[in-house]
JSON list of C-alpha atoms and ligand atoms in Angstrom, two decimals:
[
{"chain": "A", "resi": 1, "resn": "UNK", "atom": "CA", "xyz": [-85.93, 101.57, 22.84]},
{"chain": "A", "resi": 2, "resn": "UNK", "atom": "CA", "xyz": [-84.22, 104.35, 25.45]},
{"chain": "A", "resi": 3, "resn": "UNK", "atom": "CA", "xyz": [-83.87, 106.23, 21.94]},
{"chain": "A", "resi": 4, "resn": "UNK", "atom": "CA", "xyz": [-87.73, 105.82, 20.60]},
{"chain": "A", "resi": 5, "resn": "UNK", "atom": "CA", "xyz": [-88.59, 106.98, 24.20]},
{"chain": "A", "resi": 6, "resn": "UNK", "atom": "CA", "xyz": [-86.49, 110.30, 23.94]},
{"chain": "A", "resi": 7, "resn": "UNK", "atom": "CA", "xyz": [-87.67, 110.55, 19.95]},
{"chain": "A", "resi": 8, "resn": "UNK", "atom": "CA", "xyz": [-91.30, 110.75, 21.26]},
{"chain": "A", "resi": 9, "resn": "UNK", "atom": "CA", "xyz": [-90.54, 112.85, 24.41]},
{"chain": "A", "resi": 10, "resn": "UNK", "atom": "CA", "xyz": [-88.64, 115.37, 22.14]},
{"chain": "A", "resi": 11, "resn": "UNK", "atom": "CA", "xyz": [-91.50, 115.19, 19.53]},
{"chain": "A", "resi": 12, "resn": "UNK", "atom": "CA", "xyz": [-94.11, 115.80, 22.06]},
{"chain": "A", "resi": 13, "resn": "UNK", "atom": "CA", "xyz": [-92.85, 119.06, 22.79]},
{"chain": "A", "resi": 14, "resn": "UNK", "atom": "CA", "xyz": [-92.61, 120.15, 19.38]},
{"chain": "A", "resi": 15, "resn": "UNK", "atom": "CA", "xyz": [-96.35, 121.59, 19.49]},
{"chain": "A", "resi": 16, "resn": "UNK", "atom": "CA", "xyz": [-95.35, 123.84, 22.30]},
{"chain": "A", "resi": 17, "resn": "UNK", "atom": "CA", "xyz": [-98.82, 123.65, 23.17]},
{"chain": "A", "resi": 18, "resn": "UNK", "atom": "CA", "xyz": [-100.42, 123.51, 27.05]},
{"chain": "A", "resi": 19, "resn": "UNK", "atom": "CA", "xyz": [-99.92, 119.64, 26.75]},
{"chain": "A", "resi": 20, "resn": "UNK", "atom": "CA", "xyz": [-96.19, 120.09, 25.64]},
{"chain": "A", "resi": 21, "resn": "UNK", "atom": "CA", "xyz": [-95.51, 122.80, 28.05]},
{"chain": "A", "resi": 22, "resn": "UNK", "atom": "CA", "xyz": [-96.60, 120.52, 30.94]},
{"chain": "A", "resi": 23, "resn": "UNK", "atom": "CA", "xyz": [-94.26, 117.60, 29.93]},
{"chain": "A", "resi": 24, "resn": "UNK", "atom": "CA", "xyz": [-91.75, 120.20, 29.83]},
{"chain": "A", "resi": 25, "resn": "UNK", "atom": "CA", "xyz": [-92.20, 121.53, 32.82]},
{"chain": "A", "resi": 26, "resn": "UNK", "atom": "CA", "xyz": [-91.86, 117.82, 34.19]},
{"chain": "A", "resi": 27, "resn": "UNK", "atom": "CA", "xyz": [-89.07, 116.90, 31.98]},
{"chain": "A", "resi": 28, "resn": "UNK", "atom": "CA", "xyz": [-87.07, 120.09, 33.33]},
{"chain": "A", "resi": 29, "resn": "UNK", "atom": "CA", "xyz": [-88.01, 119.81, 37.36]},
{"chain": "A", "resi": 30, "resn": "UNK", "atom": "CA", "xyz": [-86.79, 116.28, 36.79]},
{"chain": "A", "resi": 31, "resn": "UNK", "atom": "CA", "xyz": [-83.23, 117.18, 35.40]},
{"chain": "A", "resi": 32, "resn": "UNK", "atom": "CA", "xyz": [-82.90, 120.34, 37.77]},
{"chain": "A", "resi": 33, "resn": "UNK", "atom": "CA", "xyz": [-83.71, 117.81, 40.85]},
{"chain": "A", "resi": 34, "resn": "UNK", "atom": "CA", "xyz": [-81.02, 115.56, 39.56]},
{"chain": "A", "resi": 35, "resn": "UNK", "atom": "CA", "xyz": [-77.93, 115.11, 41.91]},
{"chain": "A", "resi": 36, "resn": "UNK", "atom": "CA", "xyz": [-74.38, 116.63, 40.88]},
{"chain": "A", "resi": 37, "resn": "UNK", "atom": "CA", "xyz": [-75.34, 116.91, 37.22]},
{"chain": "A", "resi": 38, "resn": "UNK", "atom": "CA", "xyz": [-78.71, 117.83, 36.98]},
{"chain": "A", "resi": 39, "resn": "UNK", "atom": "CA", "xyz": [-78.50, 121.69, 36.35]},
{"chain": "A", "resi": 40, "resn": "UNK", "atom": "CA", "xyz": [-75.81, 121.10, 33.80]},
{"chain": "A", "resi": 41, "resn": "UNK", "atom": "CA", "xyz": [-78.31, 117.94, 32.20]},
{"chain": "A", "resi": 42, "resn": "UNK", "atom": "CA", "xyz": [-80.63, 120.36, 31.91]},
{"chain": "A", "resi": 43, "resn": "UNK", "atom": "CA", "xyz": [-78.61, 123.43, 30.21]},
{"chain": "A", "resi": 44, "resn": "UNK", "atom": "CA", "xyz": [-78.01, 120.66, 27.84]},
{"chain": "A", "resi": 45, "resn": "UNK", "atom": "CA", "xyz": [-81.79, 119.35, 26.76]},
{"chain": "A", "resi": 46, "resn": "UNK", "atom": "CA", "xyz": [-83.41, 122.35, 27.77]},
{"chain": "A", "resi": 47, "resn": "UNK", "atom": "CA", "xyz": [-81.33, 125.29, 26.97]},
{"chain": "A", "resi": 48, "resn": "UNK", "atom": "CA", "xyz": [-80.81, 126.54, 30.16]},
{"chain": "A", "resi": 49, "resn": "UNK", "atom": "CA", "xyz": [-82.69, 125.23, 33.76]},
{"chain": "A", "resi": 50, "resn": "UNK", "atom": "CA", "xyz": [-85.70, 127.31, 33.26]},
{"chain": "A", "resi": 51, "resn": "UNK", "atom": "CA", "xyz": [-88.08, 127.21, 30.08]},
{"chain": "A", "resi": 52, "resn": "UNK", "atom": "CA", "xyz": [-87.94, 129.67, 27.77]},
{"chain": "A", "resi": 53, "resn": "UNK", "atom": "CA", "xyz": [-88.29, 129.74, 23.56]},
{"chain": "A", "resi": 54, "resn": "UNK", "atom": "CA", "xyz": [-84.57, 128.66, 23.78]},
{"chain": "A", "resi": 55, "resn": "UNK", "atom": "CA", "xyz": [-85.90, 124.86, 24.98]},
{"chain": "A", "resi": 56, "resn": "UNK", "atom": "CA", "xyz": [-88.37, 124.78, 21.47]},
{"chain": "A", "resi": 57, "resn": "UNK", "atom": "CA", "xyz": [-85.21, 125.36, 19.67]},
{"chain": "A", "resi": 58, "resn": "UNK", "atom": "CA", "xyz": [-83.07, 123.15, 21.51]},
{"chain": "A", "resi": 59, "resn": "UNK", "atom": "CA", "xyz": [-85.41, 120.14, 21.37]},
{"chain": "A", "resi": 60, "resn": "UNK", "atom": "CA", "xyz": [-85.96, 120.59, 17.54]},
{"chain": "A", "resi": 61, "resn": "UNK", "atom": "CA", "xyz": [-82.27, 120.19, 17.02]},
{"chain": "A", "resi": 62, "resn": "UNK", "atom": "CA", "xyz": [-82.33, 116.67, 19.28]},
{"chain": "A", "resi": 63, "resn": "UNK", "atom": "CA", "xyz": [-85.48, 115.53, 17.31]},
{"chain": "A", "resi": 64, "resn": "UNK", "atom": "CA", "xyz": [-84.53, 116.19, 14.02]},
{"chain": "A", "resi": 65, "resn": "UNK", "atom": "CA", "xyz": [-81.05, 115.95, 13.57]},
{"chain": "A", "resi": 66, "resn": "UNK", "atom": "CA", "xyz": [-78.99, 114.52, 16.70]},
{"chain": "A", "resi": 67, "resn": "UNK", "atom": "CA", "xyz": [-81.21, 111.60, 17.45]},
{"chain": "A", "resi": 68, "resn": "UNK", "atom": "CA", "xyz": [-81.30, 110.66, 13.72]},
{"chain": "A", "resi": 69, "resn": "UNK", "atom": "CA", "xyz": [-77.45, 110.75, 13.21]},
{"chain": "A", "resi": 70, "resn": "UNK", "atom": "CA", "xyz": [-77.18, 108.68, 16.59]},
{"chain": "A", "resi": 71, "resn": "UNK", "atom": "CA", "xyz": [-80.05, 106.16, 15.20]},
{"chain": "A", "resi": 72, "resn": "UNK", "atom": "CA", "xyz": [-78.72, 106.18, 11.40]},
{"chain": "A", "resi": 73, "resn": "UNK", "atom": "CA", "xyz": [-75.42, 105.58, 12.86]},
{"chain": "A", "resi": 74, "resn": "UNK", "atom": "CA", "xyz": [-76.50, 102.53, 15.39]},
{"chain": "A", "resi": 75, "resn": "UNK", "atom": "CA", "xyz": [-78.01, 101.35, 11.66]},
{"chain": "A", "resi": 76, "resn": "UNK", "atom": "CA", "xyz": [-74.86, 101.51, 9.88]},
{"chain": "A", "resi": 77, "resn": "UNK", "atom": "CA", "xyz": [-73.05, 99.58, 13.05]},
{"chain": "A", "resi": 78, "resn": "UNK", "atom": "CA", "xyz": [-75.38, 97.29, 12.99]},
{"chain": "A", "resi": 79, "resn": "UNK", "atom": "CA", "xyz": [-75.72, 95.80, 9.10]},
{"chain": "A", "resi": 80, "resn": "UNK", "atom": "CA", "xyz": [-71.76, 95.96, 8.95]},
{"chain": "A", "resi": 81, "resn": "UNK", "atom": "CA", "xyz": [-71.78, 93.69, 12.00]},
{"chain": "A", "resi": 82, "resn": "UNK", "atom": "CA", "xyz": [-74.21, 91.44, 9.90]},
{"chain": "A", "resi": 83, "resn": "UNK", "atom": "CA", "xyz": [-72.09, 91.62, 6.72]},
{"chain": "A", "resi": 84, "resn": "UNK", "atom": "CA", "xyz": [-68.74, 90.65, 8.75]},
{"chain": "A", "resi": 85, "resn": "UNK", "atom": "CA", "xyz": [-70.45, 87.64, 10.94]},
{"chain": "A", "resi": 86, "resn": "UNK", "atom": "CA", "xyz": [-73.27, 87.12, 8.29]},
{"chain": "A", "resi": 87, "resn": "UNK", "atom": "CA", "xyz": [-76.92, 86.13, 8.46]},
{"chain": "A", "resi": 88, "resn": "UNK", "atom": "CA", "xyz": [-77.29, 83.09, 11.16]},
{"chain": "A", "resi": 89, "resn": "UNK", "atom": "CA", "xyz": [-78.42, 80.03, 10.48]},
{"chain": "A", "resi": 90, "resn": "UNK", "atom": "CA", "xyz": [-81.30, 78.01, 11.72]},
{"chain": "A", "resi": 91, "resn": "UNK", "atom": "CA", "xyz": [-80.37, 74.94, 13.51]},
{"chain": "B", "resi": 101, "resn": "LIG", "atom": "C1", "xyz": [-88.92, 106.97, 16.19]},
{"chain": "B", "resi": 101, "resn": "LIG", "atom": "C2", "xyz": [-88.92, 108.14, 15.57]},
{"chain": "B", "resi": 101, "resn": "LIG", "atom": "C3", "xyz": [-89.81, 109.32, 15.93]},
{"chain": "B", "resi": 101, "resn": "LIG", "atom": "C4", "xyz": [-90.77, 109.45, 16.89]},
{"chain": "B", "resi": 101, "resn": "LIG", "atom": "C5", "xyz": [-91.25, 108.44, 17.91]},
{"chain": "B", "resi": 101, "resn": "LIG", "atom": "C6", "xyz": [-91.31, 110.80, 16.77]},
{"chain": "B", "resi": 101, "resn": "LIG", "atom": "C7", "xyz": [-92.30, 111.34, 17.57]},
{"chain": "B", "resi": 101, "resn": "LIG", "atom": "C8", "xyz": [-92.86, 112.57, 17.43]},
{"chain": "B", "resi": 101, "resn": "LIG", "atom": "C9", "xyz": [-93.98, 113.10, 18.17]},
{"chain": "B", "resi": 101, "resn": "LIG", "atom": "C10", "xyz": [-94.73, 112.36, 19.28]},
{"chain": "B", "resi": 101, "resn": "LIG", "atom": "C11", "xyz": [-94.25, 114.33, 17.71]},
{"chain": "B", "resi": 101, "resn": "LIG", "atom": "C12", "xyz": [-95.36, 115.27, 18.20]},
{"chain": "B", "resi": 101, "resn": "LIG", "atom": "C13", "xyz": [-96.49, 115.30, 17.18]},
{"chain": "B", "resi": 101, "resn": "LIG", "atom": "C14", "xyz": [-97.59, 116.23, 17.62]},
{"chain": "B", "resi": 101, "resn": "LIG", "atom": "O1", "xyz": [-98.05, 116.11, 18.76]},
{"chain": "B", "resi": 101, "resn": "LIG", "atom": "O2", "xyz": [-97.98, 117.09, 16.81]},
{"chain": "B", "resi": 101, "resn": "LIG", "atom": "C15", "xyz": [-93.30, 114.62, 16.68]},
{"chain": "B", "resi": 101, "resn": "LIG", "atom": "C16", "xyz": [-93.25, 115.79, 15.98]},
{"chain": "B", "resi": 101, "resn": "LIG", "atom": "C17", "xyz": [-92.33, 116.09, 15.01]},
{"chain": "B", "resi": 101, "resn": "LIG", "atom": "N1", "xyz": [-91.35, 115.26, 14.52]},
{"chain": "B", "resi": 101, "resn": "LIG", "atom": "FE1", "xyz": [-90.99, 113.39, 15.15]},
{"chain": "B", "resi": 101, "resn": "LIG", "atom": "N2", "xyz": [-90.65, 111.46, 15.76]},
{"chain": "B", "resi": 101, "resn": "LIG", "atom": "C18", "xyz": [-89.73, 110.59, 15.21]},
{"chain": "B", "resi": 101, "resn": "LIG", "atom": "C19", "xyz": [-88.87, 110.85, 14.17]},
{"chain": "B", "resi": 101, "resn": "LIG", "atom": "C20", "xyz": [-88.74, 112.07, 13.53]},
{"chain": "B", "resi": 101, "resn": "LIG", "atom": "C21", "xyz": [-87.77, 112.36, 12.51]},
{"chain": "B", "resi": 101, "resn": "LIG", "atom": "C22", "xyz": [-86.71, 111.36, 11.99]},
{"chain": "B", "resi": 101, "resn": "LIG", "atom": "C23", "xyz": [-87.98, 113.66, 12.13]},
{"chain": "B", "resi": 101, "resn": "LIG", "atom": "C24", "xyz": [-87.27, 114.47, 11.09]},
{"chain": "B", "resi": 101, "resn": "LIG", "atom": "C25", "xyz": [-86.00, 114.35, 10.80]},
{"chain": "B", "resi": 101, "resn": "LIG", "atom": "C26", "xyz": [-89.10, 114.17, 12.90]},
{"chain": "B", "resi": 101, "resn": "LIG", "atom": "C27", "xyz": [-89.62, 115.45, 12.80]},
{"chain": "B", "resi": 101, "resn": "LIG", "atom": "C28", "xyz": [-90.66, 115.94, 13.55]},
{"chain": "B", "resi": 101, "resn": "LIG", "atom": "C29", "xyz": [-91.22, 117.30, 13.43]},
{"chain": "B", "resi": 101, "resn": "LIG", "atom": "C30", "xyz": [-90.74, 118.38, 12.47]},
{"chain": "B", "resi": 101, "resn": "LIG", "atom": "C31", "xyz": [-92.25, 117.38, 14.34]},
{"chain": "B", "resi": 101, "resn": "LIG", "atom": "C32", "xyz": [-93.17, 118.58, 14.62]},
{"chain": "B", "resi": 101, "resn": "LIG", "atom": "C33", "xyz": [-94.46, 118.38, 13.87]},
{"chain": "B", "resi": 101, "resn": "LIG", "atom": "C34", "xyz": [-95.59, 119.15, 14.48]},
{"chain": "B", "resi": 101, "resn": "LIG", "atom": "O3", "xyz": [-95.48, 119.60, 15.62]},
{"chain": "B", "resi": 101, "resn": "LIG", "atom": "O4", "xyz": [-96.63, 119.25, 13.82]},
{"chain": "B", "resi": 101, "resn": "LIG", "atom": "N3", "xyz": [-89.52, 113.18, 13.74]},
{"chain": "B", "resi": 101, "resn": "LIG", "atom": "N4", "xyz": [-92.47, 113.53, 16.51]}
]
C-alpha cells in the first residue's frame, strides 16, 4: 500500500502543472523539515532541497523504473514463497 501511495504521489507530479507544483512544494517542505535526515531525504526524491526541473526528472526515474523493479521484485518474492509453501487449503 506505502508503495501505491508513493506510485500516485510520484505520478501526480508528472504533469508539472500548478496542481503538481503545489504537492511538490508540500512534498519538499515536508522532507526539508524532517529531523537529522531530512535535507539529505530530500536531495534524494527531489534532486536537491529546492525545486527545480532536476525534481521532474528525478521523480520520472522513481515512477517509472525504481518503483516498478521494487514492486516486480516484491512479485517475484512473493509467488516463489507460494510455490515453496504452496496454495493453502480451506479447512
Ligand atoms: C500503482 C501503479 C501506478 C500508479 C498509482 C500511478 C499513478 C500515476 C498518476 C496519478 C499519474 C498522474 C496522471 C496525470 O495527472 O496526468 C501518473 C502519470 C504517469 N505514470 Fe503512473 N502510476 C502507476 C504506475 C506506472 C507505471 C508502472 C508506469 C510506467 C512504467 C507509469 C508511467 C507514468 C507516466 C509516464 C506518467 C505521466 C503521464 C502524464 O503526465 O500524462 N505509471 N501515474
Amino acid at each position: 500500500m506505502a508503495l501505491t501511495i508513493v506510485f500516485g504521489y510520484s505520478g501526480y507530479l508528472l504533469p508539472w502543472d500548478s496542481l503538481a507544483y503545489g504537492a511538490a512544494v508540500i512534498g519538499i517542505n515536508l522532507a526539508n523539515s524532517s529531523p537529522l535526515v531530512g535535507k539529505q531525504i530530500a536531495t534524494l526524491l527531489f534532486g536537491g532541497s529546492a525545486l527545480t526541473p532536476r525534481t521532474v526528472t528525478r521523480m520520472y526515474f522513481i515512477h517509472v523504473f525504481i518503483l516498478p523493479v521494487i514492486v516486480t521484485g516484491l512479485i517475484i518474492v512473493h509467488l516463489f514463497i507460494v510455490w515453496v509453501q504452496g496454495i493453502a487449503e480451506p479447512h
